[in-house]
Amino acid sequence: EEAEEALDDDVVKVNNIVNSFRLQSTSFDKKGYLSYLKGYMKAVKAHLQETGASAEEITKFEKGAQTYFDAKAAHIAKLRAITRYLHGPTAGEDDDLVIVVDGFDVLAQIPAETLIQRYFDVAAAADQRLADQRGLTVEEVHSKGLRQTVLWGTDKGCFPSSGNGDEKQRDPRCWLVPFSTLPRYVWGPETGTGGLPFSDSRFVNSGTVIGPLGDLRTLIDATLALIEDTFDPEYKYHNSDQYYVSTLYARQEYQR
């Protein structure tokens, strides 16, 4: 065997990519990162101007950049922020249970242990319903790739809707979703009579979701792909994450 080549004591081993491209490590706090990003966006705008981009194209870029991760400007930005975490190095294992809640209208009222137990109870009951609907056992349903693992919050009304009256009734997001398992007269004797306060809480509310990290990541990625494929800036609710999540849910129920 050939002897290993001797190295001088002052030789330093480096990462070829880092060394060749002269990459520098960085460390930002939030303020520093925003300052850096502002300079970067300014440089991109200057490049667009230098390469002959129209004023309309530049304005479109600026608006898009402002709303990409800003959920206050565009609710679909919330999905991008979630997937950034779910794909991140600190996200955890695929079987870890993740809960995402809307910071504006959610109030935690029960201990975490109770919440987790209720999740597993609800998921098990949902799997049993899937099995009963098909005349199969839960194990047989699971073997076919059917199971309930991601649970969304619910709304009494279908929002956003594509229109009013008959048009709204034809929207699969509004009629294809299953009814809840709440008691028949849970909202009193007027339950189901048409008024929103007495309606069944069965429609998707994208403000709250719980499920295994891996399954939730798959679902959010699929929702972002749906946005990419169908995004229409002229549609009134084109920035509604709830619209796309509920559309994907309706497609699932249709396939089932």
mmCIF file of C-alpha atoms in Angstrom:
data_model
loop_
_atom_site.group_PDB
_atom_site.id
_atom_site.type_symbol
_atom_site.label_atom_id
_atom_site.label_comp_id
_atom_site.label_asym_id
_atom_site.label_seq_id
_atom_site.Cartn_x
_atom_site.Cartn_y
_atom_site.Cartn_z
ATOM 1 C CA GLU A 1 0.000 0.000 0.000
ATOM 2 C CA GLU A 2 1.152 3.505 -0.735
ATOM 3 C CA ALA A 3 1.965 5.624 2.250
ATOM 4 C CA GLU A 4 -0.419 8.485 2.921
ATOM 5 C CA GLU A 5 0.825 11.803 1.637
ATOM 6 C CA ALA A 6 2.285 13.813 4.453
ATOM 7 C CA LEU A 7 0.622 17.142 5.179
ATOM 8 C CA ASP A 8 2.288 20.246 6.469
ATOM 9 C CA ASP A 9 1.297 21.247 9.958
ATOM 10 C CA ASP A 10 -0.126 24.542 8.701
ATOM 11 C CA VAL A 11 -2.445 22.947 6.097
ATOM 12 C CA VAL A 12 -6.130 23.539 6.830
ATOM 13 C CA LYS A 13 -8.846 21.226 5.540
ATOM 14 C CA VAL A 14 -11.802 23.063 4.012
ATOM 15 C CA ASN A 15 -15.143 22.333 2.386
ATOM 16 C CA ASN A 16 -14.488 22.638 -1.355
ATOM 17 C CA ILE A 17 -17.824 24.289 -2.129
ATOM 18 C CA VAL A 18 -17.572 26.813 0.693
ATOM 19 C CA ASN A 19 -13.960 27.599 -0.144
ATOM 20 C CA SER A 20 -14.378 27.803 -3.931
ATOM 21 C CA PHE A 21 -17.376 30.112 -3.794
ATOM 22 C CA ARG A 22 -16.050 32.059 -0.812
ATOM 23 C CA LEU A 23 -19.242 31.478 1.134
ATOM 24 C CA GLN A 24 -19.512 33.230 4.475
ATOM 25 C CA SER A 25 -21.512 32.024 7.468
ATOM 26 C CA THR A 26 -24.125 34.437 8.758
ATOM 27 C CA SER A 27 -26.067 34.928 11.952
ATOM 28 C CA PHE A 28 -29.192 37.089 11.981
ATOM 29 C CA ASP A 29 -31.646 38.211 14.579
ATOM 30 C CA LYS A 30 -35.095 39.161 13.276
ATOM 31 C CA LYS A 31 -34.244 42.842 12.868
ATOM 32 C CA GLY A 32 -30.972 42.091 11.112
ATOM 33 C CA TYR A 33 -32.585 39.568 8.783
ATOM 34 C CA LEU A 34 -35.333 41.990 7.765
ATOM 35 C CA SER A 35 -32.728 44.663 7.111
ATOM 36 C CA TYR A 36 -30.726 42.266 4.942
ATOM 37 C CA LEU A 37 -33.838 41.129 3.093
ATOM 38 C CA LYS A 38 -34.828 44.729 2.401
ATOM 39 C CA GLY A 39 -31.464 45.343 0.748
ATOM 40 C CA TYR A 40 -31.764 42.136 -1.253
ATOM 41 C CA MET A 41 -35.221 43.055 -2.548
ATOM 42 C CA LYS A 42 -33.922 46.484 -3.514
ATOM 43 C CA ALA A 43 -31.134 44.837 -5.507
ATOM 44 C CA VAL A 44 -33.616 42.541 -7.273
ATOM 45 C CA LYS A 45 -35.773 45.526 -8.197
ATOM 46 C CA ALA A 46 -32.734 47.333 -9.597
ATOM 47 C CA HIS A 47 -31.869 44.257 -11.662
ATOM 48 C CA LEU A 48 -35.404 44.112 -13.053
ATOM 49 C CA GLN A 49 -35.172 47.762 -14.056
ATOM 50 C CA GLU A 50 -31.777 47.264 -15.689
ATOM 51 C CA THR A 51 -33.031 44.293 -17.703
ATOM 52 C CA GLY A 52 -36.014 46.191 -19.078
ATOM 53 C CA ALA A 53 -38.849 44.876 -16.920
ATOM 54 C CA SER A 54 -42.013 46.931 -17.217
ATOM 55 C CA ALA A 55 -43.397 48.998 -14.356
ATOM 56 C CA GLU A 56 -46.310 46.557 -14.151
ATOM 57 C CA GLU A 57 -43.948 43.578 -13.782
ATOM 58 C CA ILE A 58 -41.947 45.341 -11.083
ATOM 59 C CA THR A 59 -45.090 46.274 -9.159
ATOM 60 C CA LYS A 60 -46.298 42.674 -9.378
ATOM 61 C CA PHE A 61 -42.947 41.455 -8.024
ATOM 62 C CA GLU A 62 -43.030 43.916 -5.123
ATOM 63 C CA LYS A 63 -46.567 43.005 -4.114
ATOM 64 C CA GLY A 64 -45.840 39.304 -4.379
ATOM 65 C CA ALA A 65 -42.688 39.597 -2.289
ATOM 66 C CA GLN A 66 -44.524 41.504 0.430
ATOM 67 C CA THR A 67 -47.255 38.900 0.770
ATOM 68 C CA TYR A 68 -45.271 35.672 0.313
ATOM 69 C CA PHE A 69 -44.838 34.999 4.036
ATOM 70 C CA ASP A 70 -47.117 37.730 5.412
ATOM 71 C CA ALA A 71 -50.344 36.065 6.552
ATOM 72 C CA LYS A 72 -51.880 39.470 7.293
ATOM 73 C CA ALA A 73 -51.542 40.407 3.631
ATOM 74 C CA ALA A 74 -52.426 36.998 2.169
ATOM 75 C CA HIS A 75 -53.720 34.063 4.178
ATOM 76 C CA ILE A 76 -52.059 31.525 1.878
ATOM 77 C CA ALA A 77 -48.752 32.797 3.287
ATOM 78 C CA LYS A 78 -49.667 30.856 6.424
ATOM 79 C CA LEU A 79 -49.346 27.606 4.477
ATOM 80 C CA ARG A 80 -45.875 28.564 3.279
ATOM 81 C CA ALA A 81 -44.805 29.356 6.824
ATOM 82 C CA ILE A 82 -46.167 26.026 8.067
ATOM 83 C CA THR A 83 -44.453 23.986 5.372
ATOM 84 C CA ARG A 84 -41.195 25.827 6.012
ATOM 85 C CA TYR A 85 -41.327 24.499 9.578
ATOM 86 C CA LEU A 86 -42.509 21.005 8.628
ATOM 87 C CA HIS A 87 -39.585 20.638 6.227
ATOM 88 C CA GLY A 88 -37.116 22.254 8.619
ATOM 89 C CA PRO A 89 -34.315 20.533 10.533
ATOM 90 C CA THR A 90 -36.002 21.054 13.913
ATOM 91 C CA ALA A 91 -39.441 19.828 12.883
ATOM 92 C CA GLY A 92 -39.071 16.372 14.442
ATOM 93 C CA GLU A 93 -40.066 12.864 13.361
ATOM 94 C CA ASP A 94 -42.884 12.044 10.950
ATOM 95 C CA ASP A 95 -44.909 10.378 13.715
ATOM 96 C CA ASP A 96 -44.684 13.373 16.058
ATOM 97 C CA LEU A 97 -48.054 14.987 16.703
ATOM 98 C CA VAL A 98 -48.248 18.594 15.503
ATOM 99 C CA ILE A 99 -50.957 21.155 16.218
ATOM 100 C CA VAL A 100 -51.218 24.483 14.402
ATOM 101 C CA VAL A 101 -53.642 27.081 15.734
ATOM 102 C CA ASP A 102 -54.776 30.502 14.603
ATOM 103 C CA GLY A 103 -53.249 33.082 16.910
ATOM 104 C CA PHE A 104 -56.272 35.396 16.759
ATOM 105 C CA ASP A 105 -59.311 33.330 17.688
ATOM 106 C CA VAL A 106 -58.196 30.180 19.526
ATOM 107 C CA LEU A 107 -58.275 29.823 23.301
ATOM 108 C CA ALA A 108 -56.692 26.770 24.948
ATOM 109 C CA GLN A 109 -59.096 25.470 27.594
ATOM 110 C CA ILE A 110 -58.028 21.876 28.288
ATOM 111 C CA PRO A 111 -54.722 20.270 29.335
ATOM 112 C CA ALA A 112 -52.410 19.059 26.579
ATOM 113 C CA GLU A 113 -52.799 15.446 27.744
ATOM 114 C CA THR A 114 -56.572 15.669 27.306
ATOM 115 C CA LEU A 115 -56.214 17.246 23.870
ATOM 116 C CA ILE A 116 -53.884 14.471 22.721
ATOM 117 C CA GLN A 117 -56.156 11.725 24.052
ATOM 118 C CA ARG A 118 -59.176 13.290 22.351
ATOM 119 C CA TYR A 119 -57.256 13.419 19.080
ATOM 120 C CA PHE A 120 -56.618 9.679 19.182
ATOM 121 C CA ASP A 121 -60.211 8.966 20.234
ATOM 122 C CA VAL A 122 -61.648 11.066 17.390
ATOM 123 C CA ALA A 123 -59.236 9.577 14.830
ATOM 124 C CA ALA A 124 -60.106 6.026 15.913
ATOM 125 C CA ALA A 125 -63.840 6.738 15.703
ATOM 126 C CA ALA A 126 -63.376 8.262 12.233
ATOM 127 C CA ASP A 127 -61.483 5.186 11.045
ATOM 128 C CA GLN A 128 -64.290 2.991 12.357
ATOM 129 C CA ARG A 129 -66.831 5.022 10.360
ATOM 130 C CA LEU A 130 -64.727 4.598 7.229
ATOM 131 C CA ALA A 131 -64.716 0.853 7.821
ATOM 132 C CA ASP A 132 -68.459 0.667 8.545
ATOM 133 C CA GLN A 133 -69.289 2.611 5.369
ATOM 134 C CA ARG A 134 -67.455 -0.010 3.314
ATOM 135 C CA GLY A 135 -68.418 -3.107 5.252
ATOM 136 C CA LEU A 136 -64.795 -3.734 6.185
ATOM 137 C CA THR A 137 -62.728 -3.944 9.319
ATOM 138 C CA VAL A 138 -60.504 -1.061 10.348
ATOM 139 C CA GLU A 139 -57.451 -3.180 9.536
ATOM 140 C CA GLU A 140 -58.776 -3.833 6.020
ATOM 141 C CA VAL A 141 -59.449 -0.136 5.490
ATOM 142 C CA HIS A 142 -55.925 0.713 6.620
ATOM 143 C CA SER A 143 -54.498 -1.875 4.231
ATOM 144 C CA LYS A 144 -56.185 0.034 1.392
ATOM 145 C CA GLY A 145 -54.474 3.259 2.435
ATOM 146 C CA LEU A 146 -57.550 4.823 4.021
ATOM 147 C CA ARG A 147 -57.278 6.353 7.465
ATOM 148 C CA GLN A 148 -58.094 9.585 9.251
ATOM 149 C CA THR A 149 -55.018 11.240 10.730
ATOM 150 C CA VAL A 150 -55.276 14.988 10.059
ATOM 151 C CA LEU A 151 -58.126 16.770 11.841
ATOM 152 C CA TRP A 152 -59.176 20.334 10.976
ATOM 153 C CA GLY A 153 -61.269 22.749 12.951
ATOM 154 C CA THR A 154 -64.816 23.280 11.716
ATOM 155 C CA ASP A 155 -67.129 26.124 10.754
ATOM 156 C CA LYS A 156 -70.904 26.425 10.752
ATOM 157 C CA GLY A 157 -70.845 28.034 7.323
ATOM 158 C CA CYS A 158 -69.121 27.230 4.037
ATOM 159 C CA PHE A 159 -66.604 30.007 3.474
ATOM 160 C CA PRO A 160 -65.422 31.290 1.149
ATOM 161 C CA SER A 161 -68.098 30.370 -1.353
ATOM 162 C CA SER A 162 -68.033 30.722 -5.113
ATOM 163 C CA GLY A 163 -71.344 32.546 -5.162
ATOM 164 C CA ASN A 164 -74.794 32.670 -3.648
ATOM 165 C CA GLY A 165 -77.916 30.548 -3.834
ATOM 166 C CA ASP A 166 -77.782 27.655 -6.294
ATOM 167 C CA GLU A 167 -74.191 28.399 -7.279
ATOM 168 C CA LYS A 168 -73.056 28.077 -3.680
ATOM 169 C CA GLN A 169 -75.020 24.868 -3.235
ATOM 170 C CA ARG A 170 -73.220 23.342 -6.225
ATOM 171 C CA ASP A 171 -69.761 24.038 -4.796
ATOM 172 C CA PRO A 172 -68.376 20.642 -3.650
ATOM 173 C CA ARG A 173 -66.727 22.315 -0.672
ATOM 174 C CA CYS A 174 -70.214 23.180 0.566
ATOM 175 C CA TRP A 175 -72.181 19.981 -0.065
ATOM 176 C CA LEU A 176 -69.699 17.122 -0.375
ATOM 177 C CA VAL A 177 -68.264 17.271 3.142
ATOM 178 C CA PRO A 178 -69.830 14.826 5.621
ATOM 179 C CA PHE A 179 -72.133 15.892 8.411
ATOM 180 C CA SER A 180 -70.721 16.106 11.907
ATOM 181 C CA THR A 181 -71.290 13.448 14.555
ATOM 182 C CA LEU A 182 -72.765 15.956 17.006
ATOM 183 C CA PRO A 183 -76.157 15.121 18.565
ATOM 184 C CA ARG A 184 -79.178 15.889 16.358
ATOM 185 C CA TYR A 185 -80.428 18.852 18.400
ATOM 186 C CA VAL A 186 -77.113 20.062 19.762
ATOM 187 C CA TRP A 187 -78.024 23.696 18.932
ATOM 188 C CA GLY A 188 -81.550 23.464 20.312
ATOM 189 C CA PRO A 189 -84.925 22.804 18.652
ATOM 190 C CA GLU A 190 -84.051 25.027 15.682
ATOM 191 C CA THR A 191 -80.972 22.977 14.761
ATOM 192 C CA GLY A 192 -80.750 22.576 10.996
ATOM 193 C CA THR A 193 -83.519 25.052 10.159
ATOM 194 C CA GLY A 194 -81.283 27.222 7.993
ATOM 195 C CA GLY A 195 -80.014 29.917 10.328
ATOM 196 C CA LEU A 196 -76.243 30.021 10.743
ATOM 197 C CA PRO A 197 -76.340 29.844 14.575
ATOM 198 C CA PHE A 198 -78.285 26.587 14.281
ATOM 199 C CA SER A 199 -76.236 25.030 11.465
ATOM 200 C CA ASP A 200 -74.165 21.873 11.689
ATOM 201 C CA SER A 201 -70.495 22.589 12.357
ATOM 202 C CA ARG A 202 -69.163 20.555 9.439
ATOM 203 C CA PHE A 203 -67.234 22.852 7.110
ATOM 204 C CA VAL A 204 -63.452 23.149 7.099
ATOM 205 C CA ASN A 205 -61.870 25.939 9.128
ATOM 206 C CA SER A 206 -58.191 26.157 8.242
ATOM 207 C CA GLY A 207 -57.295 28.052 11.409
ATOM 208 C CA THR A 208 -56.742 24.888 13.453
ATOM 209 C CA VAL A 209 -55.268 21.537 12.485
ATOM 210 C CA ILE A 210 -53.720 18.593 14.310
ATOM 211 C CA GLY A 211 -52.066 15.458 12.981
ATOM 212 C CA PRO A 212 -48.811 13.524 12.518
ATOM 213 C CA LEU A 213 -46.018 15.703 11.172
ATOM 214 C CA GLY A 214 -45.428 13.557 8.088
ATOM 215 C CA ASP A 215 -49.093 13.429 7.075
ATOM 216 C CA LEU A 216 -49.602 17.130 7.726
ATOM 217 C CA ARG A 217 -46.539 17.942 5.629
ATOM 218 C CA THR A 218 -47.907 15.858 2.756
ATOM 219 C CA LEU A 219 -51.267 17.611 2.980
ATOM 220 C CA ILE A 220 -49.841 21.138 3.129
ATOM 221 C CA ASP A 221 -47.494 20.372 0.226
ATOM 222 C CA ALA A 222 -50.470 19.121 -1.794
ATOM 223 C CA THR A 223 -52.399 22.292 -0.962
ATOM 224 C CA LEU A 224 -49.511 24.476 -2.112
ATOM 225 C CA ALA A 225 -49.333 22.439 -5.323
ATOM 226 C CA LEU A 226 -53.064 23.048 -5.822
ATOM 227 C CA ILE A 227 -52.481 26.778 -5.381
ATOM 228 C CA GLU A 228 -49.664 26.659 -7.920
ATOM 229 C CA ASP A 229 -51.865 24.849 -10.452
ATOM 230 C CA THR A 230 -55.098 26.819 -10.039
ATOM 231 C CA PHE A 231 -54.163 30.274 -8.729
ATOM 232 C CA ASP A 232 -56.267 32.987 -10.345
ATOM 233 C CA PRO A 233 -55.387 36.533 -9.218
ATOM 234 C CA GLU A 234 -58.778 37.720 -10.477
ATOM 235 C CA TYR A 235 -60.713 35.398 -8.160
ATOM 236 C CA LYS A 236 -62.065 37.262 -5.146
ATOM 237 C CA TYR A 237 -60.701 34.745 -2.623
ATOM 238 C CA HIS A 238 -57.448 33.858 -4.386
ATOM 239 C CA ASN A 239 -55.470 34.498 -1.183
ATOM 240 C CA SER A 240 -57.711 32.411 1.091
ATOM 241 C CA ASP A 241 -55.916 29.371 2.492
ATOM 242 C CA GLN A 242 -59.289 28.061 3.643
ATOM 243 C CA TYR A 243 -60.532 28.001 0.050
ATOM 244 C CA TYR A 244 -57.694 25.757 -1.125
ATOM 245 C CA VAL A 245 -57.656 23.491 1.946
ATOM 246 C CA SER A 246 -61.411 22.907 1.736
ATOM 247 C CA THR A 247 -61.172 22.316 -2.025
ATOM 248 C CA LEU A 248 -58.573 19.611 -1.442
ATOM 249 C CA TYR A 249 -60.745 18.101 1.287
ATOM 250 C CA ALA A 250 -63.754 18.011 -1.044
ATOM 251 C CA ARG A 251 -61.654 16.246 -3.688
ATOM 252 C CA GLN A 252 -60.645 13.642 -1.118
ATOM 253 C CA GLU A 253 -64.261 13.010 -0.153
ATOM 254 C CA TYR A 254 -65.252 12.749 -3.818
ATOM 255 C CA GLN A 255 -62.566 10.131 -4.470
ATOM 256 C CA ARG A 256 -63.633 8.173 -1.399
#
